[in-house]
Coordinates of C-alpha atoms in Angstrom, one line a residue:
M1 CA 4.2 -26.3 32.5
L2 CA 2.8 -25.2 29.1
G3 CA 0.8 -28.4 28.5
L4 CA 3.4 -29.7 26.1
S5 CA 4.6 -33.3 26.0
A6 CA 8.3 -34.1 26.4
G7 CA 8.5 -34.8 22.7
H8 CA 7.2 -31.3 21.9
L9 CA 9.6 -29.7 24.4
L10 CA 12.5 -31.6 22.8
F11 CA 11.3 -30.6 19.3
L12 CA 11.2 -26.9 20.5
M13 CA 14.7 -27.2 22.0
L14 CA 16.0 -28.6 18.7
G15 CA 14.7 -25.5 16.8
G16 CA 11.3 -26.6 15.7
W17 CA 8.0 -24.8 16.4
I18 CA 4.5 -25.8 17.0
I19 CA 1.9 -23.4 15.6
D20 CA -1.8 -24.3 15.9
G21 CA -0.7 -28.0 16.5
I22 CA 1.5 -28.0 13.4
R23 CA 5.2 -28.4 13.7
I24 CA 7.2 -25.8 11.7
E25 CA 10.9 -26.0 11.3
R26 CA 13.0 -22.9 12.1
K27 CA 14.2 -22.7 8.5
D28 CA 10.6 -22.6 7.2
K29 CA 9.6 -20.1 9.8
N30 CA 12.6 -17.9 8.9
L31 CA 11.7 -18.1 5.2
M32 CA 8.1 -17.1 5.9
R33 CA 9.2 -14.2 8.1
S34 CA 11.5 -13.1 5.3
H35 CA 8.7 -13.2 2.8
L36 CA 6.3 -11.4 5.1
E37 CA 8.9 -8.7 5.8
Q38 CA 9.2 -8.1 2.0
L39 CA 5.4 -7.9 1.6
L40 CA 5.2 -5.5 4.5
E41 CA 7.9 -3.3 2.9
M42 CA 5.8 -3.3 -0.3
Q43 CA 2.7 -2.3 1.7
K44 CA 4.6 0.6 3.3
E45 CA 5.7 1.8 -0.1
M46 CA 2.1 1.6 -1.3
D47 CA 1.1 3.7 1.7
R48 CA 3.7 6.3 0.8
N49 CA 2.5 6.4 -2.8
I50 CA -1.2 6.7 -1.8
T51 CA -0.3 9.6 0.5
A52 CA 1.6 11.3 -2.3
F53 CA -1.3 10.7 -4.8
Q54 CA -3.8 12.1 -2.3
A55 CA -1.8 15.3 -2.0
E56 CA -1.6 15.7 -5.8
T57 CA -5.3 15.0 -6.4
P58 CA -7.6 18.0 -6.6
V59 CA -10.9 16.0 -6.9
D60 CA -12.5 15.3 -3.5
E61 CA -14.1 12.0 -4.8
Y62 CA -10.7 10.7 -5.8
K63 CA -9.1 11.8 -2.5
S64 CA -11.9 10.0 -0.7
F65 CA -11.3 6.8 -2.7
L66 CA -7.5 7.0 -2.1
G67 CA -8.3 7.5 1.6
E68 CA -10.3 4.2 1.5
L69 CA -7.4 2.5 -0.2
K70 CA -5.0 3.8 2.5
N71 CA -7.3 2.5 5.3
I72 CA -7.5 -1.0 3.6
N73 CA -3.7 -1.0 3.1
N74 CA -3.1 -0.1 6.8
Q75 CA -5.4 -2.9 7.9
N76 CA -3.5 -5.3 5.7
M77 CA -0.2 -4.1 7.2
Q78 CA -1.6 -4.7 10.7
T79 CA -2.7 -8.1 9.7
V80 CA 0.7 -9.1 8.3
S81 CA 2.4 -7.6 11.4
R82 CA 0.2 -9.5 13.8
F83 CA 0.7 -12.7 11.9
M84 CA 4.5 -12.2 12.1
V85 CA 4.3 -11.7 15.8
R86 CA 2.1 -14.7 16.5
K87 CA 3.4 -17.2 14.0
C88 CA 7.0 -16.1 13.1
N89 CA 8.1 -14.7 16.5
R90 CA 8.6 -11.3 15.0

């Protein structure tokens, strides 16, 4: 099947999860997902702020720096989102 032992399958059926060989209980997984969702919302707010600051900034050097910050923030949002999909079933 998936290469899981009967014990692992029973554990999964009882609401546990195995991530990288480590068993994680559903309640812990849900807590982590909740925390990551909060962090992702903060990152989205930061993205909106950076965009607004870029629009208000007349100096090209500052706009360029804000653009770099926006790119880094977007990469961080993608990292958090991918982790949520892989490790928190979201």
